[in-house]
Amino acid sequence: GENVEQHPSTLSVQEGDSAVIKCTYSDSASNYFPWYKQELGKRPQLIIDIRSNVGEKKDQRIAVTLNKTAKHFSLHITETQPEDSAVYFCAASSLRDDKIIFGKGTRLHILP
Amino acid sequence: NAGVMQNPRHLVRRRGQEARLRCSPMKGHSHVYWYRQLPEEGLKFMVYLQKENIIDESGMPKERFSAEFPKEGPSILRIQQVVRGDSAAYFCASSPASQGYEQYFGPGTRLTVT
């Protein structure tokens, strides 16, 4: 089955700087890669997703890149703000089955 | 236009009791997923259901756990004879179709076993 690895587990960046979170996946049949943000005590919420027919997608300060050959995908947050502090999960969905497999999460701290 | 609903939001059970967690998907969604999240950990897939069918239960413990999604009413995750290790947040998510569609999460049920 699919396995998703996520790094780093914790990331601290100065407000205004960029943050990058990286994930790898194992199943070459995976074709849908969502990113979720979870604030303390809240539900996970989708912030951006990418499908395997594109290499990059951007939405304001958030961008995701996908390298299918290397089975890597990354989340980039630019001009970070205090409200970006949260846990971020990457995930992958395989053509072989219908479930989404999540990485273990990255706790992002934005430092004042 | 209600989102995914879960109840109860908080549930306290003593060891050996049963826990029933309910999930009502978004209107028009026929696919429901249950996840377990331990403190400071990620989301672990448990089971995927469509109306009256369990599609994938590969993440469910073999004993004490069961799930259903009847033709009418919410999806239910049932944990029999709860143990302290069952204490976690249980999230359900729904989607309009299967693979490759966004899953919308409910607010979760926080189960505490005393």
Short mmCIF file of C-alpha atoms in Angstrom, two decimals:
data_model
loop_
_atom_site.label_atom_id
_atom_site.label_comp_id
_atom_site.label_asym_id
_atom_site.label_seq_id
_atom_site.Cartn_x
_atom_site.Cartn_y
_atom_site.Cartn_z
CA GLY A 1 0.00 0.00 0.00
CA GLU A 2 0.86 3.67 -0.15
CA ASN A 3 3.32 5.13 2.35
CA VAL A 4 3.78 8.88 2.82
CA GLU A 5 6.80 10.34 4.58
CA GLN A 6 6.81 13.97 5.69
CA HIS A 7 9.68 16.23 6.82
CA PRO A 8 10.43 18.05 8.98
CA SER A 9 8.26 17.13 11.93
CA THR A 10 8.71 20.60 13.41
CA LEU A 11 9.61 23.84 11.63
CA SER A 12 10.16 27.31 13.06
CA VAL A 13 10.48 30.30 10.75
CA GLN A 14 10.63 34.03 11.33
CA GLU A 15 7.50 35.93 10.41
CA GLY A 16 7.80 37.08 6.83
CA ASP A 17 10.17 34.30 5.81
CA SER A 18 9.24 31.27 3.70
CA ALA A 19 8.45 27.78 4.93
CA VAL A 20 8.91 24.57 2.96
CA ILE A 21 7.53 21.17 3.90
CA LYS A 22 8.50 18.09 1.92
CA CYS A 23 6.81 14.76 1.37
CA THR A 24 7.60 11.57 -0.47
CA TYR A 25 5.24 8.79 -1.49
CA SER A 26 5.79 5.20 -2.47
CA ASP A 27 3.00 4.25 -4.89
CA SER A 28 3.71 5.40 -8.44
CA ALA A 29 -0.02 5.05 -9.17
CA SER A 30 -0.90 7.91 -6.78
CA ASN A 31 -2.35 10.84 -8.65
CA TYR A 32 -3.96 13.16 -6.10
CA PHE A 33 -1.98 15.05 -3.44
CA PRO A 34 -3.88 17.26 -0.99
CA TRP A 35 -2.42 19.36 1.80
CA TYR A 36 -4.38 19.95 5.01
CA LYS A 37 -3.91 22.51 7.76
CA GLN A 38 -5.01 21.69 11.30
CA GLU A 39 -5.11 24.33 13.99
CA LEU A 40 -5.06 23.28 17.62
CA GLY A 41 -8.27 21.52 18.56
CA LYS A 42 -9.79 22.02 15.13
CA ARG A 43 -10.59 19.85 12.15
CA PRO A 44 -8.14 19.39 9.24
CA GLN A 45 -8.96 21.75 6.38
CA LEU A 46 -7.80 21.48 2.80
CA ILE A 47 -5.55 24.37 1.80
CA ILE A 48 -4.34 23.25 -1.62
CA ASP A 49 -4.18 20.12 -3.73
CA ILE A 50 -2.42 19.00 -6.87
CA ARG A 51 -3.04 16.26 -9.37
CA SER A 52 -0.40 14.31 -11.21
CA ASN A 53 -1.03 15.95 -14.54
CA VAL A 54 0.48 19.25 -13.31
CA GLY A 55 3.85 20.02 -11.74
CA GLU A 56 3.01 23.14 -9.77
CA LYS A 57 0.00 24.96 -8.41
CA LYS A 58 -0.18 28.30 -6.64
CA ASP A 59 -2.83 30.02 -4.55
CA GLN A 60 -1.77 33.41 -3.18
CA ARG A 61 1.02 32.73 -0.64
CA ILE A 62 0.77 28.96 -0.93
CA ALA A 63 2.25 26.80 -3.66
CA VAL A 64 2.69 23.09 -4.13
CA THR A 65 5.15 21.36 -6.44
CA LEU A 66 5.12 17.76 -7.61
CA ASN A 67 7.94 15.67 -9.02
CA LYS A 68 6.38 12.41 -10.19
CA THR A 69 9.66 10.89 -11.27
CA ALA A 70 11.18 11.30 -7.82
CA LYS A 71 7.83 10.82 -6.04
CA HIS A 72 8.31 14.07 -4.13
CA PHE A 73 5.88 16.88 -3.47
CA SER A 74 6.36 20.01 -1.43
CA LEU A 75 4.37 22.81 0.16
CA HIS A 76 5.76 26.34 0.03
CA ILE A 77 4.38 29.16 2.14
CA THR A 78 5.79 32.61 1.42
CA GLU A 79 5.61 35.77 3.56
CA THR A 80 4.57 33.73 6.57
CA GLN A 81 2.17 35.25 9.09
CA PRO A 82 1.30 34.33 12.69
CA GLU A 83 -1.95 32.70 11.56
CA ASP A 84 0.07 30.22 9.51
CA SER A 85 1.11 28.52 12.76
CA ALA A 86 -0.55 25.09 12.70
CA VAL A 87 0.11 21.45 11.87
CA TYR A 88 0.27 20.72 8.14
CA PHE A 89 -0.40 17.27 6.68
CA CYS A 90 0.47 16.09 3.21
CA ALA A 91 -1.42 13.17 1.74
CA ALA A 92 -1.54 10.95 -1.31
CA SER A 93 -4.34 9.05 -2.96
CA SER A 94 -3.65 6.05 -5.14
CA LEU A 95 -5.48 4.79 -8.18
CA ARG A 96 -5.38 1.33 -6.62
CA ASP A 97 -7.75 2.21 -3.80
CA ASP A 98 -9.94 5.03 -2.64
CA LYS A 99 -8.39 6.07 0.63
CA ILE A 100 -6.09 9.01 1.30
CA ILE A 101 -2.89 8.23 3.19
CA PHE A 102 -1.58 11.06 5.36
CA GLY A 103 1.94 11.96 6.38
CA LYS A 104 2.61 12.35 10.09
CA GLY A 105 2.42 16.13 9.98
CA THR A 106 4.67 19.14 10.37
CA ARG A 107 4.17 21.53 13.26
CA LEU A 108 4.91 25.01 11.89
CA HIS A 109 5.75 27.80 14.33
CA ILE A 110 5.88 31.36 13.06
CA LEU A 111 8.20 33.38 15.27
CA PRO A 112 7.49 37.08 15.88
CA ASN B 1 -25.50 24.07 3.50
CA ALA B 2 -24.26 22.31 6.62
CA GLY B 3 -20.85 20.74 6.58
CA VAL B 4 -19.92 17.37 7.96
CA MET B 5 -21.50 16.89 11.36
CA GLN B 6 -20.20 14.69 14.12
CA ASN B 7 -21.65 13.96 17.51
CA PRO B 8 -20.99 13.89 20.26
CA ARG B 9 -18.06 16.31 20.22
CA HIS B 10 -16.75 14.91 23.48
CA LEU B 11 -17.41 11.45 24.89
CA VAL B 12 -16.21 10.00 28.16
CA ARG B 13 -16.47 6.28 28.73
CA ARG B 14 -15.23 3.98 31.46
CA ARG B 15 -13.17 0.96 30.51
CA GLY B 16 -15.37 -1.83 29.22
CA GLN B 17 -18.22 0.40 28.05
CA GLU B 18 -19.29 0.95 24.47
CA ALA B 19 -18.70 4.12 22.47
CA ARG B 20 -20.87 5.15 19.52
CA LEU B 21 -19.67 7.96 17.31
CA ARG B 22 -21.92 9.45 14.66
CA CYS B 23 -21.13 11.20 11.41
CA SER B 24 -23.52 12.89 9.01
CA PRO B 25 -21.83 13.64 5.68
CA MET B 26 -22.29 16.81 3.70
CA LYS B 27 -25.45 16.94 1.64
CA GLY B 28 -24.93 15.08 -1.61
CA HIS B 29 -21.91 13.15 -0.35
CA SER B 30 -22.19 9.39 -0.38
CA HIS B 31 -18.64 8.49 0.66
CA VAL B 32 -17.59 8.51 4.32
CA TYR B 33 -14.15 7.95 5.81
CA TRP B 34 -13.19 7.53 9.45
CA TYR B 35 -9.78 8.50 10.85
CA ARG B 36 -8.21 8.26 14.29
CA GLN B 37 -5.79 10.86 15.59
CA LEU B 38 -3.77 10.23 18.70
CA PRO B 39 -2.40 13.26 20.58
CA GLU B 40 0.51 14.87 18.72
CA GLU B 41 0.17 12.37 15.88
CA GLY B 42 -1.16 12.23 12.35
CA LEU B 43 -4.43 11.00 10.91
CA LYS B 44 -4.66 7.26 10.59
CA PHE B 45 -7.17 5.85 8.12
CA MET B 46 -9.63 3.40 9.65
CA VAL B 47 -12.47 2.65 7.26
CA TYR B 48 -14.15 3.85 4.06
CA LEU B 49 -17.86 3.34 3.53
CA GLN B 50 -20.52 4.06 1.00
CA LYS B 51 -24.22 3.72 1.71
CA GLU B 52 -24.82 0.20 3.06
CA ASN B 53 -21.34 -0.94 2.03
CA ILE B 54 -17.95 -1.15 3.68
CA ILE B 55 -15.48 -0.52 0.89
CA ASP B 56 -12.18 -0.65 2.76
CA GLU B 57 -11.70 -1.46 6.43
CA SER B 58 -8.01 -2.21 6.27
CA GLY B 59 -7.26 0.36 9.00
CA MET B 60 -9.76 -0.95 11.51
CA PRO B 61 -8.58 -3.04 14.45
CA LYS B 62 -9.85 -6.57 13.99
CA GLU B 63 -11.66 -6.71 17.29
CA ARG B 64 -14.05 -4.38 19.12
CA PHE B 65 -14.33 -1.87 16.26
CA SER B 66 -17.10 -1.79 13.67
CA ALA B 67 -18.59 0.77 11.32
CA GLU B 68 -21.74 1.14 9.31
CA PHE B 69 -23.36 3.62 6.96
CA PRO B 70 -27.02 2.68 6.65
CA LYS B 71 -29.33 3.68 3.86
CA GLU B 72 -30.96 6.22 6.18
CA GLY B 73 -29.20 8.08 8.94
CA PRO B 74 -25.62 8.83 9.90
CA SER B 75 -22.55 6.67 9.68
CA ILE B 76 -21.68 5.10 13.02
CA LEU B 77 -18.32 4.02 14.37
CA ARG B 78 -18.80 1.64 17.26
CA ILE B 79 -16.14 0.67 19.76
CA GLN B 80 -17.03 -2.11 22.14
CA GLN B 81 -15.38 -2.72 25.52
CA VAL B 82 -13.27 0.42 25.28
CA VAL B 83 -9.75 0.49 26.71
CA ARG B 84 -7.55 3.46 27.65
CA GLY B 85 -5.65 3.12 24.38
CA ASP B 86 -8.83 3.98 22.48
CA SER B 87 -8.65 7.56 23.81
CA ALA B 88 -8.17 9.73 20.73
CA ALA B 89 -9.88 12.15 18.40
CA TYR B 90 -11.98 10.42 15.79
CA PHE B 91 -12.63 12.37 12.62
CA CYS B 92 -14.94 11.52 9.82
CA ALA B 93 -14.71 12.99 6.36
CA SER B 94 -17.02 12.86 3.38
CA SER B 95 -16.59 13.30 -0.33
CA PRO B 96 -18.94 13.42 -3.30
CA ALA B 97 -17.17 10.57 -5.03
CA SER B 98 -14.21 8.35 -4.56
CA GLN B 99 -10.58 8.62 -5.48
CA GLY B 100 -9.21 12.03 -6.28
CA TYR B 101 -11.88 14.17 -4.66
CA GLU B 102 -11.45 16.49 -1.71
CA GLN B 103 -12.48 15.06 1.63
CA TYR B 104 -14.29 17.45 3.96
CA PHE B 105 -13.69 16.79 7.62
CA GLY B 106 -16.08 16.98 10.50
CA PRO B 107 -15.17 18.63 13.83
CA GLY B 108 -14.22 15.31 15.37
CA THR B 109 -15.27 13.39 18.47
CA ARG B 110 -12.80 13.38 21.32
CA LEU B 111 -13.10 10.09 23.16
CA THR B 112 -11.67 9.80 26.64
CA VAL B 113 -11.59 6.43 28.34
CA THR B 114 -11.21 6.58 32.10
#
